[in-house]
mmCIF file of C-alpha atoms in Angstrom:
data_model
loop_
_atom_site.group_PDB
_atom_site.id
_atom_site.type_symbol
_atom_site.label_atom_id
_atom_site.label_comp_id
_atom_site.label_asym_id
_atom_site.label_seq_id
_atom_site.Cartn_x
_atom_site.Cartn_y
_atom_site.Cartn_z
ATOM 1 C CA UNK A 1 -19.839 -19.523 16.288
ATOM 2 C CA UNK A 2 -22.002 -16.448 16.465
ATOM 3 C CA UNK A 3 -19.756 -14.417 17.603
ATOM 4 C CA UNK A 4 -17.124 -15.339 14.801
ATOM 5 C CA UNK A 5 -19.581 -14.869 12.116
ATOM 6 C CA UNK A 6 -20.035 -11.459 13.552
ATOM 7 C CA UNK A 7 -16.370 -10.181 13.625
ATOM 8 C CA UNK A 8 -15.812 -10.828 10.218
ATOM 9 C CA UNK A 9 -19.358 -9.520 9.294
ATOM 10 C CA UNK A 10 -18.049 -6.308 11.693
ATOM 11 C CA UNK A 11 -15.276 -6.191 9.545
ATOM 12 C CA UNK A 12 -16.839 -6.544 6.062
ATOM 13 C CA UNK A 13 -19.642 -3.798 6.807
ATOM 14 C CA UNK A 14 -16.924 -1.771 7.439
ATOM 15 C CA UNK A 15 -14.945 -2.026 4.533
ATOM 16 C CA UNK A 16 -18.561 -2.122 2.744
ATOM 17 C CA UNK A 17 -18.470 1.501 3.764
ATOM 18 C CA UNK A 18 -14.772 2.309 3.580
ATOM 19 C CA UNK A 19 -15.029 1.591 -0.502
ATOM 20 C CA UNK A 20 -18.517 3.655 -1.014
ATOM 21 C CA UNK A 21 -18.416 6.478 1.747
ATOM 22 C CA UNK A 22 -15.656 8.505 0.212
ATOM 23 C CA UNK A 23 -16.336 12.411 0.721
ATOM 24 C CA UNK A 24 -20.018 11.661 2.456
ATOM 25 C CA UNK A 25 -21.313 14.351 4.544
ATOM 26 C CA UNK A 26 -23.072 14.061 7.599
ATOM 27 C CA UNK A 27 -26.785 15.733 8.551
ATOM 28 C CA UNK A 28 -25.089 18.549 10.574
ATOM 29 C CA UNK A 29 -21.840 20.235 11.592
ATOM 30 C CA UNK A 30 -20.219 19.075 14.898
ATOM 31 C CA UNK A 31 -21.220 22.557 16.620
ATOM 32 C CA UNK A 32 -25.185 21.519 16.291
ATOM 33 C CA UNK A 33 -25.224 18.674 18.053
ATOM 34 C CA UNK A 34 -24.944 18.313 22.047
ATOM 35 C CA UNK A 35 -22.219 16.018 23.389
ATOM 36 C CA UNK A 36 -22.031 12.679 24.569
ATOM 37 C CA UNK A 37 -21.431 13.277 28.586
ATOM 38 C CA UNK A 38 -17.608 12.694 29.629
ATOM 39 C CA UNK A 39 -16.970 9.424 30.808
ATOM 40 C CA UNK A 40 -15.760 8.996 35.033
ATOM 41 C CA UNK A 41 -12.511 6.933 34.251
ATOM 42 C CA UNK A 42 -12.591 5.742 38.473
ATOM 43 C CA UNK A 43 -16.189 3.546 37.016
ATOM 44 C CA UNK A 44 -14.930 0.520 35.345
ATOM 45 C CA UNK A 45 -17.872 0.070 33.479
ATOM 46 C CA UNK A 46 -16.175 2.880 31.272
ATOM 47 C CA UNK A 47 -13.084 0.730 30.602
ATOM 48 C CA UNK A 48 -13.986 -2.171 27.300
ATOM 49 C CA UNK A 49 -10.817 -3.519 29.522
ATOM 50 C CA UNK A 50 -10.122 -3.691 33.256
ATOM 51 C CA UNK A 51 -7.942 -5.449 35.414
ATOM 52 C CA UNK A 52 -10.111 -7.409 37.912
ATOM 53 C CA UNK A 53 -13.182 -7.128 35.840
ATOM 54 C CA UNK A 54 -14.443 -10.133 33.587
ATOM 55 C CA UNK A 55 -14.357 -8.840 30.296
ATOM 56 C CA UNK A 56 -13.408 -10.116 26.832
ATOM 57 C CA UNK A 57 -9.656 -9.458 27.585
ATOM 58 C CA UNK A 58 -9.490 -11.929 29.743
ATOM 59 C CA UNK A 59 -10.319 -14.688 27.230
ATOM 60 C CA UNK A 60 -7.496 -16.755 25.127
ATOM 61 C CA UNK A 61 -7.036 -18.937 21.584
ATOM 62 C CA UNK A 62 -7.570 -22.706 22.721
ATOM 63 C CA UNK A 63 -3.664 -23.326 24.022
ATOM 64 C CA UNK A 64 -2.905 -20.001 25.339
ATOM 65 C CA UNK A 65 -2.785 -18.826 29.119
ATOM 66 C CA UNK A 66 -4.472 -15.239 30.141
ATOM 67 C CA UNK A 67 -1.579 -14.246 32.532
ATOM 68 C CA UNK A 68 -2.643 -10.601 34.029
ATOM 69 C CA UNK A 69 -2.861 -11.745 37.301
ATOM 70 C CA UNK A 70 0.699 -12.017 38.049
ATOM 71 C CA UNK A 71 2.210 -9.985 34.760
ATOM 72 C CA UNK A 72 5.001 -6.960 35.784
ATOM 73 C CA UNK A 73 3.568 -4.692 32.774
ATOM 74 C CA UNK A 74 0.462 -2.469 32.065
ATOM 75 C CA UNK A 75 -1.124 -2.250 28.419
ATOM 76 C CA UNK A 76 -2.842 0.560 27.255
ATOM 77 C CA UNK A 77 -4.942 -0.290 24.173
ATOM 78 C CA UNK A 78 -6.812 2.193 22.403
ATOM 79 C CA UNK A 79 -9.170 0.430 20.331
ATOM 80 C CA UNK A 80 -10.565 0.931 16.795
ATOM 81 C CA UNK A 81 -13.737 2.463 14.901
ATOM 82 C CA UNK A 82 -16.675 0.714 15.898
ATOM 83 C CA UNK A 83 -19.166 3.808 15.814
ATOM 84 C CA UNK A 84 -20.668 2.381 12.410
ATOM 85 C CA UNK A 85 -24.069 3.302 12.049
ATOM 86 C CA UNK A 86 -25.451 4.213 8.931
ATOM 87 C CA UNK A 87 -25.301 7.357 6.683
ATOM 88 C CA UNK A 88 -27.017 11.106 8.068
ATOM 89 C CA UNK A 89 -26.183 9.292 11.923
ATOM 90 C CA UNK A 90 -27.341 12.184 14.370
ATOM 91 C CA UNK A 91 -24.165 12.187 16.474
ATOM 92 C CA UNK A 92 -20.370 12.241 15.265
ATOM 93 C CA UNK A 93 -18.923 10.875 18.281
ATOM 94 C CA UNK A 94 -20.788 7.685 20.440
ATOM 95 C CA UNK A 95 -21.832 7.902 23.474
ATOM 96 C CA UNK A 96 -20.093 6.093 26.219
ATOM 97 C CA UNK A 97 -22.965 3.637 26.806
ATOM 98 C CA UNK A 98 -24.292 2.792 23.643
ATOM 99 C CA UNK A 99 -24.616 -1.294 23.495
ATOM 100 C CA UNK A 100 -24.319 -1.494 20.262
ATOM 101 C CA UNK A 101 -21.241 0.180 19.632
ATOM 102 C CA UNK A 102 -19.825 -1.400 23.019
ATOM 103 C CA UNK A 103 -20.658 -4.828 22.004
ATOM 104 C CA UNK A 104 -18.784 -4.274 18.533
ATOM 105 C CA UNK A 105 -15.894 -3.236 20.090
ATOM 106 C CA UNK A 106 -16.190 -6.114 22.386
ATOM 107 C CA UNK A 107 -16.697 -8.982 20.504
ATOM 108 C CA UNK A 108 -14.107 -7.384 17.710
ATOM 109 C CA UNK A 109 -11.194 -5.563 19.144
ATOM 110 C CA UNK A 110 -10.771 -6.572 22.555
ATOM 111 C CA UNK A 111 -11.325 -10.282 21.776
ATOM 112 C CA UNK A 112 -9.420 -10.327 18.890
ATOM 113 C CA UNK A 113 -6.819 -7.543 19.357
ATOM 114 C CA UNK A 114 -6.084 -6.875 22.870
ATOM 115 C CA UNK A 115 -5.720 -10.406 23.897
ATOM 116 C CA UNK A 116 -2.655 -10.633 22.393
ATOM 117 C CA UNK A 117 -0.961 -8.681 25.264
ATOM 118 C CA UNK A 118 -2.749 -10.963 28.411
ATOM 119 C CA UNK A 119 0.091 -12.604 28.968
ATOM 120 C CA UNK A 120 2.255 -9.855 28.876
ATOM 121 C CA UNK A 121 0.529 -7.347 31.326
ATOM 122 C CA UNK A 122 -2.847 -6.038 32.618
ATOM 123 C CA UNK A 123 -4.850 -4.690 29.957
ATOM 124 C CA UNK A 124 -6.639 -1.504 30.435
ATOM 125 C CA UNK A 125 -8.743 -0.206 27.021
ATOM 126 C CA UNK A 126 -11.123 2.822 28.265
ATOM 127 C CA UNK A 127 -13.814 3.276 26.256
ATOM 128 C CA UNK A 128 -14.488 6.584 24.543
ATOM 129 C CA UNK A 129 -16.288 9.140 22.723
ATOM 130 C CA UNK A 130 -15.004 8.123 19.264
ATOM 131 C CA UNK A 131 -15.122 9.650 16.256
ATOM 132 C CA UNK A 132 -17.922 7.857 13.615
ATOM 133 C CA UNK A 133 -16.505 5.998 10.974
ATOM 134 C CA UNK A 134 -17.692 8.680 8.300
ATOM 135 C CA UNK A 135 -15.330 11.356 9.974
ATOM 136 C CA UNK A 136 -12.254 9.798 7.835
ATOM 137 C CA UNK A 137 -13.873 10.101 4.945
ATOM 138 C CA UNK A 138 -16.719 13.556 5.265
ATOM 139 C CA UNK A 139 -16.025 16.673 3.003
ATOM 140 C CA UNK A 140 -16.307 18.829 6.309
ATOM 141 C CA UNK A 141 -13.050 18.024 7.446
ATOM 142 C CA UNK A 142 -13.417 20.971 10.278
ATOM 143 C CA UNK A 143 -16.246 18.855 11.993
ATOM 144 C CA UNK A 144 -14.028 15.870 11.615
ATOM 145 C CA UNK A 145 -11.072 17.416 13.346
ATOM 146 C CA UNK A 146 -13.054 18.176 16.468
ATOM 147 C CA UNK A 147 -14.636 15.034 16.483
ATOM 148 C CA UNK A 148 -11.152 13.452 16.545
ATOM 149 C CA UNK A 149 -10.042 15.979 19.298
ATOM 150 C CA UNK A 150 -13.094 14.978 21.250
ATOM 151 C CA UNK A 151 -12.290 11.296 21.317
ATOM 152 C CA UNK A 152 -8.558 11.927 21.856
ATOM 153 C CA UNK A 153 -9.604 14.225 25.072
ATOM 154 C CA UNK A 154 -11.108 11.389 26.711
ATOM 155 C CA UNK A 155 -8.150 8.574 26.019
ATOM 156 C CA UNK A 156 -5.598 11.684 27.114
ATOM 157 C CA UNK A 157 -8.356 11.650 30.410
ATOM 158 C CA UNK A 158 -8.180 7.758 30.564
ATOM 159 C CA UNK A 159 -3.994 7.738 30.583
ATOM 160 C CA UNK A 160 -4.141 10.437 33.486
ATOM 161 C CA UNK A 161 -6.435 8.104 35.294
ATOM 162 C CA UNK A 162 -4.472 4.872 34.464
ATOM 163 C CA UNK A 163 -1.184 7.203 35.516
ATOM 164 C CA UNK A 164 -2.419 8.521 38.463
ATOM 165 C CA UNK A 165 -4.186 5.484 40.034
ATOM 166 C CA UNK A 166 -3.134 2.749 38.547
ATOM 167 C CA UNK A 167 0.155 2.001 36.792
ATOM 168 C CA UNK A 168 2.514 2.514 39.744
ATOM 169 C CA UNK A 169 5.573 2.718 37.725
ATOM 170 C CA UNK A 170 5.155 -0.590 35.725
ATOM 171 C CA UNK A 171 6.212 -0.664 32.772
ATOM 172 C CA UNK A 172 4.004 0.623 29.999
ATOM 173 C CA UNK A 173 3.433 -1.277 26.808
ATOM 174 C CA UNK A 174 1.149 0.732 24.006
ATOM 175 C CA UNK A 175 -1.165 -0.646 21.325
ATOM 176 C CA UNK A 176 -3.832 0.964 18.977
ATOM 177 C CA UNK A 177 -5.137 -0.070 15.724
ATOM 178 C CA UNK A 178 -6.908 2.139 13.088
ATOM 179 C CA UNK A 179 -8.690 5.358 15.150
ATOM 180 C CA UNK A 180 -6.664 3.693 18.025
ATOM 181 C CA UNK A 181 -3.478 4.139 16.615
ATOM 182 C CA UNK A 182 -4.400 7.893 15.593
ATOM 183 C CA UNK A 183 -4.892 8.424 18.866
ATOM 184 C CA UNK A 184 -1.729 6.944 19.809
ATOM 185 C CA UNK A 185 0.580 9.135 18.391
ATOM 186 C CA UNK A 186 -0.546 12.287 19.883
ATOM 187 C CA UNK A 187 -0.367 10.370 22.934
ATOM 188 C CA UNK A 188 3.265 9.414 22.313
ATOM 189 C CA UNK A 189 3.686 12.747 21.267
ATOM 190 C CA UNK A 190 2.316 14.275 24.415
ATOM 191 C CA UNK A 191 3.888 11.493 27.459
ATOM 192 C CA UNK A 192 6.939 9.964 25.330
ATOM 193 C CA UNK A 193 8.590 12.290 23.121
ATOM 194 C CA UNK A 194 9.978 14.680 25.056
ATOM 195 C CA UNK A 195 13.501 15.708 26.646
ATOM 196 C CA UNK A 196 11.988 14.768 30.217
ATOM 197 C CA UNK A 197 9.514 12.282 29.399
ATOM 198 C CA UNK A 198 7.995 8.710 31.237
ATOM 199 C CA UNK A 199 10.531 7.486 27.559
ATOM 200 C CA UNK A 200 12.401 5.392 29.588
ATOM 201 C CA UNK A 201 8.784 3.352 31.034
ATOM 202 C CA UNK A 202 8.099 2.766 27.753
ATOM 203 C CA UNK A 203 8.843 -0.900 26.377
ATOM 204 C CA UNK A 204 7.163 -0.349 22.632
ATOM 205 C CA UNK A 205 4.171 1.098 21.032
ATOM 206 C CA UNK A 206 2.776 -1.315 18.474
ATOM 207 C CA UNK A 207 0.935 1.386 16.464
ATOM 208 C CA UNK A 208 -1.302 -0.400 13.528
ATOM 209 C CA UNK A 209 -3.515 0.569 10.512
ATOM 210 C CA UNK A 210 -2.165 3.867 11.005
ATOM 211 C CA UNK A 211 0.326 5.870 8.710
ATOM 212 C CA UNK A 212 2.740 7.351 10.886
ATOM 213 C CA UNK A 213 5.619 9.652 8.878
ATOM 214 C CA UNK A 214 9.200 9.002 10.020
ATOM 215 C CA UNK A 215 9.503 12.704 11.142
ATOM 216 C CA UNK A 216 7.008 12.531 13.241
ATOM 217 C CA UNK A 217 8.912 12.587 16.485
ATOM 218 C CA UNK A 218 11.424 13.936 17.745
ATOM 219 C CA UNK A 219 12.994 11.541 19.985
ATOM 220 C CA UNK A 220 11.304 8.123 19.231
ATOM 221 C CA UNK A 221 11.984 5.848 16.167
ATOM 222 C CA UNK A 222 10.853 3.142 14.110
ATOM 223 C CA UNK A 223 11.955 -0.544 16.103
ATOM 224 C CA UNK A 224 13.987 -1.711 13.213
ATOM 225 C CA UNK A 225 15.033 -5.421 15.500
ATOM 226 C CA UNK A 226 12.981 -7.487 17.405
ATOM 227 C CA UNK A 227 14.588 -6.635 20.581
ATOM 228 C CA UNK A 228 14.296 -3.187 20.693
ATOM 229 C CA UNK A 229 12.549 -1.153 23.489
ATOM 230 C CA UNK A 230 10.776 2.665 23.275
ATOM 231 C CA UNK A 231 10.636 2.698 19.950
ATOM 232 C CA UNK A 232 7.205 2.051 17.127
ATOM 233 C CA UNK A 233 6.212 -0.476 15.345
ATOM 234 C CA UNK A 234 3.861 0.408 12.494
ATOM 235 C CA UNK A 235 1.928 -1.728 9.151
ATOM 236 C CA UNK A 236 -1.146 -1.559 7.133
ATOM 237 C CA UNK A 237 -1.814 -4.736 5.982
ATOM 238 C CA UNK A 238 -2.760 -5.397 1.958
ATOM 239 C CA UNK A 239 -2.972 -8.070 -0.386
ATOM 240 C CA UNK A 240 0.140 -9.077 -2.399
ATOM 241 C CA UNK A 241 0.817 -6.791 -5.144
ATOM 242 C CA UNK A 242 -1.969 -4.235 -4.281
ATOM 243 C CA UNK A 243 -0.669 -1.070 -4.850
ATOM 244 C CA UNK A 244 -3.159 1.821 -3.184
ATOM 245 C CA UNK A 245 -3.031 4.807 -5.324
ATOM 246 C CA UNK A 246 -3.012 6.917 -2.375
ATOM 247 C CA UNK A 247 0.917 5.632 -1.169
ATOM 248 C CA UNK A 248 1.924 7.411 -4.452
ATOM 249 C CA UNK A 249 1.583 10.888 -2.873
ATOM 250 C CA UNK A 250 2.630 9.658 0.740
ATOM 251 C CA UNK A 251 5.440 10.717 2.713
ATOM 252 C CA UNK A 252 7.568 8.126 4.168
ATOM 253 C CA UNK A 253 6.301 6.281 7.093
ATOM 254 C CA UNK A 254 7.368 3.628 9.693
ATOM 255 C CA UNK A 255 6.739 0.220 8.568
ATOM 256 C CA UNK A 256 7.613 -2.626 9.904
ATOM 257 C CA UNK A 257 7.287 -6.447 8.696
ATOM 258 C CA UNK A 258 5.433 -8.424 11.868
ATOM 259 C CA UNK A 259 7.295 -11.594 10.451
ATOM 260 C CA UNK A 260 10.920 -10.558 11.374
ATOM 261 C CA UNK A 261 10.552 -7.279 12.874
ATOM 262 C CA UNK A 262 12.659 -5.534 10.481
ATOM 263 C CA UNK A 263 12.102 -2.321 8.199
ATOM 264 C CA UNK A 264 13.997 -4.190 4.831
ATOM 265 C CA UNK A 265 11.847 -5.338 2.001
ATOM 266 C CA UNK A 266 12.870 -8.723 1.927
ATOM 267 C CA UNK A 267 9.884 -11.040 1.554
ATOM 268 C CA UNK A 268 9.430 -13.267 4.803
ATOM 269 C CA UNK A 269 7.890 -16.473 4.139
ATOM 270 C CA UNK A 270 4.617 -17.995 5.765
ATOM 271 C CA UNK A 271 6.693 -20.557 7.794
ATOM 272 C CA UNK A 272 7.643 -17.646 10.093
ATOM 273 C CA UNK A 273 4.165 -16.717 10.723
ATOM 274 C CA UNK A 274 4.148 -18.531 14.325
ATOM 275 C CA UNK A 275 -0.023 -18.369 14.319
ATOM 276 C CA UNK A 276 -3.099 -16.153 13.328
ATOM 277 C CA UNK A 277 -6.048 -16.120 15.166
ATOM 278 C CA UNK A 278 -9.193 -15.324 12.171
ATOM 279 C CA UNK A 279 -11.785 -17.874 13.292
ATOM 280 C CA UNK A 280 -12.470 -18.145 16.664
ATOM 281 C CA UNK A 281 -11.213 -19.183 20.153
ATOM 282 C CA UNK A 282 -12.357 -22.442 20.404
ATOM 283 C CA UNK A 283 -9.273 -23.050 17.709
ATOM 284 C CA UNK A 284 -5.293 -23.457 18.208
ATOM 285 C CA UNK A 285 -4.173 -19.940 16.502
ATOM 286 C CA UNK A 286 -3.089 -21.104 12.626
ATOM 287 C CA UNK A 287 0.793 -21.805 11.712
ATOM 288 C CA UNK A 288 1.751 -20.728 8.718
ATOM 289 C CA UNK A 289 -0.767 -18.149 7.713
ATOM 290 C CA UNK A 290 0.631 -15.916 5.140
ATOM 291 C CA UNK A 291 3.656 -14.503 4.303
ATOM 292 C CA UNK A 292 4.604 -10.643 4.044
ATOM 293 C CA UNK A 293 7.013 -8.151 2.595
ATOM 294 C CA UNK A 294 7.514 -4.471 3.110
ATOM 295 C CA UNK A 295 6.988 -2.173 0.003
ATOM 296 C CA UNK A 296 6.733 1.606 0.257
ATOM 297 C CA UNK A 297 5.249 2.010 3.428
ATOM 298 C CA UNK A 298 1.979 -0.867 3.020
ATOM 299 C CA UNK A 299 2.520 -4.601 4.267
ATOM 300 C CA UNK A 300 1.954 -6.644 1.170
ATOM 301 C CA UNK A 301 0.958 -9.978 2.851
ATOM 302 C CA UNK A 302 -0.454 -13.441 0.837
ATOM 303 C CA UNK A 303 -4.292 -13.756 0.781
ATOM 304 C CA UNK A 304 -5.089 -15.744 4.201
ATOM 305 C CA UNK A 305 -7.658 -18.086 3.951
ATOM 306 C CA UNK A 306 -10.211 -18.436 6.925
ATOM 307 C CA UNK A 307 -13.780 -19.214 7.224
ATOM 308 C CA UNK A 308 -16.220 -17.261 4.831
ATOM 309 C CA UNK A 309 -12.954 -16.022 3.186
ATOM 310 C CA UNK A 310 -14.742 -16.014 0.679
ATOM 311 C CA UNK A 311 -16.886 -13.432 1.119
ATOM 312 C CA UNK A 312 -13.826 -11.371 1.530
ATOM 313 C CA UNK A 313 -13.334 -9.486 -2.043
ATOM 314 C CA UNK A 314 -11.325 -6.802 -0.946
ATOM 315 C CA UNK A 315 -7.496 -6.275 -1.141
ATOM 316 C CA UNK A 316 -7.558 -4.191 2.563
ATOM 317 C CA UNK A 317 -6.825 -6.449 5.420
ATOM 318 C CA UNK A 318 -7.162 -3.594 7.310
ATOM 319 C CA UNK A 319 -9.892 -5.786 9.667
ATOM 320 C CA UNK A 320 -6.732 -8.328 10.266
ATOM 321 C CA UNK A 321 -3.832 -6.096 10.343
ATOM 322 C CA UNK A 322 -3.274 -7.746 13.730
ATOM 323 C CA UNK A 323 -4.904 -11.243 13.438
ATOM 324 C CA UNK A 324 -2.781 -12.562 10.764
ATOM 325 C CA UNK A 325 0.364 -12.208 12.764
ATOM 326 C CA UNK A 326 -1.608 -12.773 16.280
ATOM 327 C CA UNK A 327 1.132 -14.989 17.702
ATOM 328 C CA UNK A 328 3.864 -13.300 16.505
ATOM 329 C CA UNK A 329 3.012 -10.149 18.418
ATOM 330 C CA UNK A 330 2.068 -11.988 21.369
ATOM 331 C CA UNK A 331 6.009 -13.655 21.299
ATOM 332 C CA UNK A 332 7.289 -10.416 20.146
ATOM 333 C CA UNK A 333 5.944 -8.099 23.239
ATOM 334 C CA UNK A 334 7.492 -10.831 25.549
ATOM 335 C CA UNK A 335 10.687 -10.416 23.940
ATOM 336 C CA UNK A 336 10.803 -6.686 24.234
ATOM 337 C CA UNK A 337 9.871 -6.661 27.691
ATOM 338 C CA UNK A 338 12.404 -9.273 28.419
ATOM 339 C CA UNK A 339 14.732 -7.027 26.909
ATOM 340 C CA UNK A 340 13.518 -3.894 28.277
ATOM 341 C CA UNK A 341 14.717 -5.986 32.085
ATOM 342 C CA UNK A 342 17.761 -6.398 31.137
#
């Protein structure tokens, strides 16, 4: 129960911040400090996720099977923020082996996120020199870009590795959230959208809690059917009827509705929500969660209700942008790969 209470704590200390840290400014610019060493990618200690290793990926809902061991796909998961410590912090990117940060990530997105793909395929999630939370949100948006370029250096360095040693040709099955998903597309960018690209290894790139324009690519596109293969699938999750002033001014990006796996803005009800996953392992996932609907380029999705919901006053579900519709991805990535066989 511990554990629970601190994911959703994780997640409300985050959006704690998100709402007050607007234009905050670290101590010092990114130049002043010295940086966190390069991680070896051969150590597995410097994978959150490793095939072979115990970790947190390995673990499953009550009811559901971890299936690595004998899967035919890899998954590369690039996991969220979880560099959170307070204001004036004395680094802007975390160092490979800090506990704290390592056990956030842990016990949030690799329990809670990359689990959905263990019966799918091994799961390999490096860990990396990422960006603090502050450098979405800083006035000196030059330190933040090479903060971001840091941390995306080291998951480019990770995907060589996993290339190189590991994947073997296997198919290759993407997933990021938030900083994660950032760092996704310049991944797709620089491996799967190009005229002689690995496109055709690709089974789908579940990009989320990330805005992603349509024009982003040149060769890949939006999965508009649940079927498809190489393509993106892309949401940022709100409550019902919450309308973020900052979608006004934003260019059209992929979205797609987790429910049907569509890009129309028909409402999908919560009896096609096949199980969310908010409150533990020790618990069957939960039918019948909430309900969603598409509307310029935001999920709107019904108000879930889950222990200490309560507590929860905020109309980002940003934190469960994957929870809510835990199941559904975890049938949905079977389906594409079944697809991406034939």
């Amino acid at each position: 129960m511990k554990r629970n209470f601190r994911f959703w704590i994780y997640g409300l200390m985050g959006l704690f911040m998100l709402s007050s840290c607007a234009a905050t400014k670290p101590k010092n610019a990114f130049e002043y400090y010295t940086l966190p060493d390069s991680p070896n990618y051969a150590l597995p200690e410097n994978w959150a996720a490793w095939p072979g290793k115990k970790d947190l990926a390995d673990t499953t809902p009550l009811g559901l099977r971890d299936q690595q061991q004998i899967s035919q796909a890899d998954v590369f998961f690039i996991h969220p923020t979880s560099f959170l410590n307070k204001r004036g912090h004395d680094q802007w990117n975390a160092e490979i082996n800090n506990s704290k940060v390592n056990q956030i990530t842990d016990e949030g997105a690799i329990q809670y996120q990359a689990t959905i793909f263990n019966e799918v395929g091994r799961i390999y999630a490096p860990r990396y020199r990422q960006a603090h939370f502050e450098a979405f949100f800083t006035e000196d948006t030059a330190s933040a870009r090479k903060s971001l370029l840091l941390a995306y250096t080291d998951v480019k360095a990770a995907f060589d590795y996993f290339l190189e040693k590991e994947n073997q040709g296997r198919p290759i099955i993407l997933a990021g959230h938030s900083q994660g998903a950032l760092h996704m597309i310049r991944l797709l960018q620089d491996y799967f959208d190009k005229p002689d690209s690995m496109r055709n290894k690709l089974v789908v790139a579940y990009a989320v809690g990330w805005p992603i324009p349509k024009d982003e690519f040149r060769f890949l596109k939006a999965c508009e059917y649940p079927e498809g293969t190489g393509c993106i699938c892309s949401w940022r999750s709100f409550k019902m009827g919450h309308k973020p002033k900052h979608i006004k001014n934003e260019a059209e990006v992929i979205i797609t509705n987790p429910l049907n796996w569509k890009t129309t803005e028909d409402y999908i009800s919560k009896e096609f929500n096949l199980g969310a996953v908010l409150d533990g392992f020790d618990k069957s996932p939960v039918i019948g969660m909430s309900g969603a609907r598409i509307y310029k380029g935001i999920l709107w999705v019904d108000k879930p209700k889950f222990k200490f919901s309560f507590l929860y006053p905020f109309a980002n579900f940003h934190r469960g942008d994957l929870n809510i519709f835990y199941m559904n991805v975890r049938e949905n990535v079977k389906t594409r790969l079944n697809s991406f066989w034939r």
